Coordinates of C-alpha atoms in Angstrom, one line a residue:
M970 CA 80.4 49.8 111.6
N971 CA 81.9 50.0 115.1
D972 CA 82.2 52.4 117.5
S973 CA 86.1 53.2 117.6
H974 CA 85.8 53.2 113.9
T975 CA 83.0 56.2 114.0
T976 CA 84.9 57.6 116.6
F977 CA 88.3 57.5 115.0
L978 CA 86.1 59.2 111.7
L979 CA 84.8 61.7 113.4
I980 CA 88.2 63.0 115.3
S981 CA 89.5 62.7 111.4
L982 CA 86.4 65.2 110.3
V983 CA 87.4 67.7 113.3
V984 CA 91.0 67.7 112.2
L985 CA 90.4 67.7 108.5
I986 CA 88.4 71.1 109.4
M987 CA 91.0 72.5 111.0
L988 CA 93.1 72.0 108.4
S989 CA 90.8 73.6 105.8
A990 CA 90.9 76.5 108.6
F991 CA 95.0 76.5 108.6
F992 CA 95.0 76.3 104.5
S993 CA 92.1 79.3 104.3
S994 CA 93.9 81.3 106.7
S995 CA 97.6 81.1 105.1
E996 CA 95.7 82.2 101.7
T997 CA 94.1 85.3 103.1
S998 CA 97.3 86.2 105.3
M999 CA 100.1 85.5 102.9
M1000 CA 98.1 87.9 99.9
S1001 CA 97.1 89.8 102.5
L1002 CA 100.5 91.1 104.0
N1003 CA 101.7 95.1 102.9
R1004 CA 104.6 94.4 100.7
Y1005 CA 106.2 97.5 101.6
R1006 CA 106.3 97.1 105.2
L1007 CA 107.6 93.3 104.5
K1008 CA 110.4 95.2 102.3
H1009 CA 111.2 96.8 105.5
M1010 CA 110.6 93.9 108.0
T1011 CA 113.0 92.1 105.8
K1012 CA 115.9 94.3 105.3
E1013 CA 115.7 94.7 109.2
G1014 CA 116.5 91.2 108.8
H1015 CA 112.9 89.6 110.3
R1016 CA 112.9 86.1 109.9
G1017 CA 109.5 85.4 109.6
A1018 CA 109.7 88.3 106.5
R1019 CA 112.4 86.5 105.2
R1020 CA 110.7 83.9 105.0
A1021 CA 106.8 85.1 103.5
S1022 CA 109.0 87.4 100.8
R1023 CA 110.8 84.3 99.7
L1024 CA 107.3 82.8 99.3
L1025 CA 105.6 85.6 97.4
E1026 CA 108.2 85.8 95.1
R1027 CA 106.6 82.5 93.6
P1028 CA 102.8 83.0 94.1
D1029 CA 101.6 80.7 91.7
R1030 CA 103.6 78.4 93.4
L1031 CA 102.6 79.7 96.9
L1032 CA 98.8 79.3 95.9
G1033 CA 99.4 77.0 93.8
T1034 CA 100.5 74.4 97.3
I1035 CA 97.7 76.0 99.8
L1036 CA 94.3 74.9 97.1
V1037 CA 96.2 71.6 96.2
G1038 CA 96.2 70.8 100.0
N1039 CA 93.1 73.2 100.9
N1040 CA 90.8 71.1 98.3
I1041 CA 92.5 68.4 99.1
V1042 CA 91.5 68.3 102.7
N1043 CA 87.9 69.6 102.0
I1044 CA 87.8 66.8 99.5
L1045 CA 88.7 64.0 102.4
A1046 CA 86.2 66.1 104.8
A1047 CA 83.6 66.0 102.4
S1048 CA 84.3 61.7 102.4
I1049 CA 84.4 61.0 105.7
A1050 CA 81.5 63.4 106.9
T1051 CA 79.4 61.5 104.1
V1052 CA 80.0 57.9 105.6
V1053 CA 78.9 59.3 109.2
A1054 CA 76.0 60.6 108.1
V1055 CA 75.0 57.7 106.3
E1056 CA 75.6 55.3 109.2
F1057 CA 73.8 57.2 111.1
F1058 CA 70.4 58.6 108.7
G1059 CA 71.2 56.3 105.7
E1060 CA 70.5 57.5 102.5
A1061 CA 69.4 60.7 103.6
G1062 CA 72.5 61.1 105.4
I1063 CA 74.3 62.5 101.6
A1064 CA 71.7 65.4 101.4
I1065 CA 72.9 65.5 105.4
A1066 CA 76.6 65.8 105.3
T1067 CA 76.5 68.2 102.6
I1068 CA 74.3 70.7 104.0
G1069 CA 75.7 70.1 107.4
L1070 CA 78.9 70.2 106.5
T1071 CA 78.7 73.4 104.1
I1072 CA 77.9 75.5 107.2
I1073 CA 80.8 74.0 109.4
I1074 CA 83.2 74.3 106.2
L1075 CA 82.2 78.3 105.7
I1076 CA 81.5 79.2 109.5
F1077 CA 84.8 77.0 110.9
G1078 CA 86.9 76.9 107.4
E1079 CA 86.4 80.2 105.5
I1080 CA 85.1 83.1 107.2
T1081 CA 86.3 82.9 110.6
P1082 CA 90.1 81.8 110.0
K1083 CA 90.1 84.5 106.6
T1084 CA 88.7 87.0 108.5
L1085 CA 91.2 87.3 111.9
A1086 CA 93.6 86.7 108.8
A1087 CA 92.6 90.1 106.8
V1088 CA 92.5 91.9 109.9
R1089 CA 96.1 90.3 111.1
P1090 CA 98.2 88.9 108.4
E1091 CA 101.4 89.3 110.3
L1092 CA 100.4 87.2 113.1
I1093 CA 99.1 84.0 110.7
A1094 CA 102.0 84.7 107.9
F1095 CA 104.6 84.7 109.6
P1096 CA 104.3 81.5 111.7
V1097 CA 102.7 79.7 109.2
S1098 CA 104.8 80.3 106.4
I1099 CA 106.9 77.5 108.7
V1100 CA 104.9 75.1 107.8
L1101 CA 104.3 76.2 104.0
Q1102 CA 108.0 75.8 102.9
V1103 CA 107.8 72.2 104.0
L1104 CA 104.2 71.5 101.9
Q1105 CA 105.9 73.4 99.0
K1106 CA 108.9 71.0 99.1
I1107 CA 106.3 67.8 99.5
L1108 CA 103.5 68.5 97.1
Y1109 CA 106.0 69.9 94.6
P1110 CA 105.5 67.6 92.0
I1111 CA 101.6 68.2 92.4
V1112 CA 101.9 71.7 92.2
W1113 CA 104.5 72.2 89.4
V1114 CA 102.0 70.6 87.2
C1115 CA 99.1 72.4 88.3
S1116 CA 100.7 75.9 87.9
S1117 CA 102.0 75.1 84.6
I1118 CA 98.9 74.7 83.5
S1119 CA 97.7 77.8 85.2
N1120 CA 100.6 79.9 83.9
V1121 CA 99.9 78.8 80.0
L1122 CA 96.4 79.7 80.2
L1123 CA 97.2 83.4 82.2
R1124 CA 99.3 83.5 78.9
L1125 CA 96.7 82.8 76.2
M1126 CA 94.5 85.4 77.9
G1127 CA 97.9 87.8 76.9
I1128 CA 98.7 88.5 81.0
N1129 CA 102.3 89.1 81.8
L1130 CA 102.9 86.6 84.9
A1131 CA 106.8 88.9 85.2
S1132 CA 105.3 92.4 85.4
N1133 CA 105.8 94.0 89.1
N1134 CA 102.8 95.4 90.6
D1135 CA 104.4 96.4 93.4
Q1136 CA 105.4 100.3 91.6
L1137 CA 103.1 103.0 93.0
S1138 CA 102.4 106.1 91.2
V1139 CA 102.7 109.2 92.8
E1140 CA 98.8 110.0 93.4
E1141 CA 98.2 106.4 94.3
L1142 CA 101.8 107.3 97.3
R1143 CA 99.6 110.6 97.8
T1144 CA 96.7 108.3 98.9
V1145 CA 99.5 105.9 101.3
V1146 CA 100.5 109.3 102.9
R1147 CA 97.0 110.6 103.7
E1148 CA 95.3 107.3 104.8
A1149 CA 99.1 106.7 107.1
G1150 CA 96.3 107.4 109.9
L1151 CA 98.2 107.3 113.4
G1152 CA 101.3 105.7 111.3
I1153 CA 102.2 109.6 110.8
T1154 CA 101.9 112.8 112.5
R1155 CA 99.8 115.2 110.2
S1156 CA 103.1 118.2 110.0
R1157 CA 104.8 114.9 108.7
Q1158 CA 101.8 114.1 107.2
N1159 CA 101.8 117.0 105.4
M1160 CA 105.6 117.9 104.7
L1161 CA 105.4 115.1 102.7
L1162 CA 102.3 115.3 100.4
G1163 CA 103.9 118.8 99.9
I1164 CA 107.2 117.1 98.5
L1165 CA 104.9 115.1 95.8
D1166 CA 103.1 119.0 95.1
L1167 CA 106.2 120.2 94.0
E1168 CA 106.6 118.3 91.0
K1169 CA 102.5 119.9 90.1
M1170 CA 103.7 123.4 90.9
T1171 CA 105.7 125.9 88.7
V1172 CA 108.3 129.1 90.1
N1173 CA 105.2 131.3 88.9
D1174 CA 103.0 129.8 91.1
I1175 CA 105.1 130.8 94.1
M1176 CA 107.2 133.9 93.0
I1177 CA 107.2 137.3 94.3
P1178 CA 105.3 139.3 92.0
R1179 CA 107.7 142.4 90.3
N1180 CA 105.2 144.4 91.6
E1181 CA 106.0 143.9 95.3
A1182 CA 109.6 142.7 94.7
I1183 CA 112.0 144.9 96.5
G1184 CA 115.1 146.1 95.5
I1185 CA 117.8 148.8 95.3
D1186 CA 117.7 151.4 92.8
L1187 CA 121.0 152.6 91.9
E1188 CA 119.1 155.8 90.8
D1189 CA 118.2 156.5 94.0
S1190 CA 120.4 159.1 96.4
L1191 CA 123.0 157.3 98.4
P1192 CA 121.3 158.4 101.8
S1193 CA 117.9 156.9 100.6
I1194 CA 119.4 153.8 99.6
N1195 CA 121.6 153.6 102.9
S1196 CA 118.2 154.2 104.6
Q1197 CA 116.7 151.4 102.4
L1198 CA 119.7 149.0 103.4
R1199 CA 119.1 150.1 107.5
T1200 CA 115.5 148.9 108.0
C1201 CA 115.5 145.9 105.6
H1202 CA 114.1 142.8 106.7
H1203 CA 115.8 140.7 104.3
T1204 CA 119.2 139.4 103.5
R1205 CA 119.2 139.5 100.2
L1206 CA 118.3 142.2 97.9
P1207 CA 118.6 142.6 94.2
V1208 CA 120.5 145.7 92.7
F1209 CA 118.9 147.2 89.8
Q1210 CA 119.8 150.6 87.4
G1211 CA 116.2 152.5 87.0
D1212 CA 114.4 149.2 86.3
I1213 CA 114.5 145.8 87.9
N1214 CA 114.8 144.1 84.4
N1215 CA 118.3 146.1 84.5
V1216 CA 119.8 143.9 87.4
T1217 CA 123.2 144.4 88.6
G1218 CA 123.2 141.7 91.2
I1219 CA 122.3 140.2 94.2
V1220 CA 123.8 141.9 97.2
H1221 CA 124.1 139.9 100.8
M1222 CA 123.7 142.7 103.4
R1223 CA 126.2 140.6 105.5
S1224 CA 129.0 142.2 102.3
I1225 CA 128.5 145.1 103.2
A1226 CA 127.6 145.1 107.0
R1227 CA 130.4 146.9 107.7
L1228 CA 130.8 148.9 105.4
L1229 CA 126.7 150.4 106.3
S1230 CA 128.3 150.6 110.3
R1231 CA 131.2 152.4 109.3
G1232 CA 129.0 155.0 107.0
D1233 CA 131.4 154.2 103.9
L1234 CA 129.0 152.8 101.8
T1235 CA 129.1 153.7 98.2
K1236 CA 127.5 153.0 94.8
D1237 CA 130.1 151.6 93.5
S1238 CA 131.3 149.6 96.7
L1239 CA 127.2 147.7 96.5
I1240 CA 127.9 146.9 92.9
N1241 CA 131.4 145.5 93.7
A1242 CA 130.0 143.4 96.7
C1243 CA 126.9 142.2 94.5
K1244 CA 126.9 138.8 93.5
E1245 CA 126.2 138.0 89.9
P1246 CA 122.2 137.5 89.5
Y1247 CA 120.6 134.3 88.7
F1248 CA 117.5 133.7 86.4
V1249 CA 115.5 131.3 86.0
P1250 CA 112.0 130.8 83.8
E1251 CA 108.4 131.0 85.2
S1252 CA 108.1 127.9 84.2
T1253 CA 110.5 125.5 85.7
P1254 CA 108.8 123.1 88.0
L1255 CA 109.2 123.6 91.9
H1256 CA 111.2 120.2 92.4
T1257 CA 113.0 120.9 89.9
Q1258 CA 114.2 124.5 90.9
L1259 CA 114.9 123.0 94.4
F1260 CA 117.8 120.8 92.7
N1261 CA 118.6 124.1 90.7
F1262 CA 119.6 126.3 94.0
Q1263 CA 121.6 123.6 95.6
K1264 CA 123.2 122.7 92.5
Q1265 CA 123.8 126.3 91.9
K1266 CA 124.2 127.4 95.4
R1267 CA 121.9 130.0 95.5
R1268 CA 119.0 131.1 97.4
I1269 CA 117.6 133.7 95.7
A1270 CA 117.0 134.0 91.7
I1271 CA 115.3 136.7 89.2
V1272 CA 112.1 135.0 87.6
V1273 CA 111.9 135.7 83.7
D1274 CA 108.9 135.3 81.2
E1275 CA 109.5 133.3 78.0
Y1276 CA 110.7 137.6 76.4
G1277 CA 113.2 137.5 79.3
D1278 CA 111.3 140.3 81.1
V1279 CA 111.5 140.2 85.0
I1280 CA 108.3 139.3 86.5
G1281 CA 109.0 138.5 89.9
L1282 CA 112.0 137.1 92.5
V1283 CA 112.0 133.4 94.2
T1284 CA 113.5 132.6 96.9
L1285 CA 115.1 129.0 98.5
E1286 CA 112.8 130.0 101.3
D1287 CA 109.8 130.0 99.4
I1288 CA 109.9 126.5 98.1
L1289 CA 110.7 124.5 102.0
E1290 CA 107.5 126.4 103.0
E1291 CA 105.9 125.2 100.5
I1292 CA 107.4 121.7 101.9
V1293 CA 106.9 122.7 105.5
G1294 CA 104.6 125.3 105.7
E1295 CA 105.3 129.1 106.8
F1296 CA 108.3 129.1 109.1
T1297 CA 110.6 132.5 108.6
S1298 CA 108.9 135.4 111.6
D1299 CA 107.9 138.0 108.8
M1300 CA 105.4 135.4 107.2
L1301 CA 104.1 135.0 110.4
L1302 CA 102.3 138.2 110.8
P1303 CA 99.2 139.1 109.5
S1304 CA 99.5 140.6 105.5
Q1305 CA 99.5 144.0 105.4
D1306 CA 97.4 144.2 102.4
I1307 CA 94.6 142.4 103.9
H1308 CA 92.5 144.3 106.8
P1309 CA 89.7 142.7 108.5
Q1310 CA 86.6 144.5 109.5
D1311 CA 84.7 145.0 111.9
D1312 CA 81.2 143.2 110.0
G1313 CA 83.2 140.4 109.4
R1314 CA 84.5 141.2 105.4
F1315 CA 87.6 142.1 104.6
V1316 CA 88.8 144.7 102.2
I1317 CA 92.3 143.9 100.3
E1318 CA 94.4 145.8 98.2
G1319 CA 94.0 144.1 94.5
G1320 CA 97.4 143.8 93.9
T1321 CA 98.0 140.8 97.3
A1322 CA 98.4 137.1 95.8
I1323 CA 95.5 135.3 95.7
R1324 CA 98.3 132.8 97.8
A1325 CA 98.5 134.8 100.4
I1326 CA 94.4 135.7 100.5
N1327 CA 94.1 131.5 101.1
R1328 CA 97.1 131.1 102.8
Q1329 CA 96.1 134.0 105.8
L1330 CA 92.4 133.8 105.2
K1331 CA 91.9 129.8 104.9
W1332 CA 90.0 130.1 101.6
K1333 CA 89.6 128.6 98.5
L1334 CA 90.0 131.2 96.2
P1335 CA 91.0 129.7 92.9
A1336 CA 95.0 129.8 92.0
D1337 CA 95.0 127.7 88.9
G1338 CA 95.5 131.1 86.8
P1339 CA 95.8 134.8 88.0
K1340 CA 98.3 135.2 90.7
T1341 CA 96.8 138.4 92.7
L1342 CA 93.2 139.7 93.2
N1343 CA 93.2 142.3 90.6
G1344 CA 94.2 139.8 87.7
L1345 CA 91.4 137.1 88.8
I1346 CA 88.5 140.1 89.5
T1347 CA 89.6 141.2 85.8
E1348 CA 89.4 137.8 84.3
Q1349 CA 86.3 136.9 85.8
L1350 CA 84.5 140.2 83.7
E1351 CA 86.3 140.4 81.0
S1352 CA 87.2 144.0 81.2
I1353 CA 89.0 146.5 83.4
P1354 CA 85.8 147.2 86.0
E1355 CA 84.6 150.6 87.6
T1356 CA 84.2 150.8 90.8
S1357 CA 80.9 149.9 93.4
V1358 CA 80.9 146.6 90.4
C1359 CA 79.9 143.6 92.5
L1360 CA 80.6 140.2 91.4
A1361 CA 80.4 136.0 92.9
V1362 CA 83.7 133.7 92.2
G1363 CA 82.7 130.9 94.1
P1364 CA 81.3 130.8 97.7
Y1365 CA 82.9 134.4 98.2
R1366 CA 81.5 138.2 96.8
M1367 CA 83.7 140.8 96.5
E1368 CA 82.6 144.6 96.0
I1369 CA 85.3 146.8 94.0
L1370 CA 86.3 149.6 96.4
Q1371 CA 89.0 151.4 93.7
T1372 CA 90.0 151.1 90.3
K1373 CA 93.6 152.9 88.9
D1374 CA 95.9 153.4 86.0
N1375 CA 93.2 149.8 85.4
M1376 CA 94.2 148.2 87.9
V1377 CA 91.6 147.6 91.3
K1378 CA 93.2 148.8 94.1
S1379 CA 90.8 147.6 96.5
V1380 CA 88.2 145.1 97.3
R1381 CA 86.1 144.5 99.8
V1382 CA 85.3 140.6 99.9
W1383 CA 83.9 138.3 101.9
D1384 CA 82.0 134.9 102.2
R1385 CA 78.6 134.5 101.2
G1386 CA 77.2 133.1 104.7
L1387 CA 77.8 136.4 106.1
D1388 CA 75.0 137.8 103.5
Q1389 CA 72.3 136.3 106.3
Q1390 CA 73.3 138.8 108.2
G1391 CA 72.1 141.1 105.8
P1392 CA 73.7 142.9 102.8
L1393 CA 76.1 146.1 103.0
P1394 CA 74.5 149.5 102.9
G1395 CA 74.2 150.1 99.3
T1396 CA 74.5 147.3 97.8
E1397 CA 71.3 145.6 97.4
A1398 CA 70.4 146.7 94.3
E1399 CA 73.9 146.3 92.9
P1400 CA 74.2 144.2 89.8
E1401 CA 75.9 140.4 90.7
P1402 CA 76.7 138.7 87.6
E1403 CA 77.9 134.8 88.4
H1404 CA 81.6 133.7 87.4

């Protein structure tokens, strides 16, 4: 064999290795494309994205084209390498060609191009899509036969090739949002997660309990009502007769502002200014209630239990705060029911909502059961506790300071980490059941 022929074979071998790298990178890059980003770029009119999207509509044909081309290239490369090696090394050249070409193909034809394609799929996939479209037409007969046989085998295995696997579940979408990284700011990320979390929460989870609800009692004296309206910080208030279960309506401060400024407000005019109350079940999911507020053109609703008794209030702002976080000026103020102590502990009123405690103190008290601190303690102890009883709830310790009317009125609460600074005076011998 003359030198020119050997040179031609060596050049052909190098070209075939490059073609192997082309097919390997093409396969990895096309399969690594972000389908949702690809759809977005396609809608924006990106030519490369359009070509890649058309190819991916039939992944069996795309993979068939790439694999047929890659196998042809690798087989030819193996044959040429064997011929060249036998010429130089005799019969030992067969083993040398096999080992040498395997290493070269792995490094230059597989690992390196596939790694690059996996890291930068768009950089590779969009340009090679032009070549792949041409090859798909040239190799169509071979690809069609191979794909048909492959599809038959897959159907025998019970695999539906027409099924759509591009749909994301809520949990998968939540994971995508969390791992968006620099593609989305933290505040927007929290907003998106807040929207997804609306499906898991009900009105009962965020409502204002009836004992904390502020309203106008028509049985109060008119001067008392006037004073309450003048000092109220809310724009909408429920109006009731004696008990909040007897709700007359919802009054907007704007409707009575002129009467209030003139001193002409009467109970009859207050009732006439009221809008019919809007009642919602406590089990209504938040995303449903958000749409209901929009549909009913309401901003506040009376929450009732399964027996029709009023158990609290919920507002549109409460739901929006679950999405965007706290934004109203009154919510930015520290809760008046949580009193920080000099030693790092807190004295908290028993009726304080657990969600308010977690939000202000950045704690993680369980909020999937009772809604108030009093409810949490009575559930843990399974009885109405007495004063000076201590208990532990997760990483938090609690000491009951005051009980009244079968309710816990005040509690001293702290994180267990503070115990390293020494126990509270008078609590060294207190029993502390774990719950």
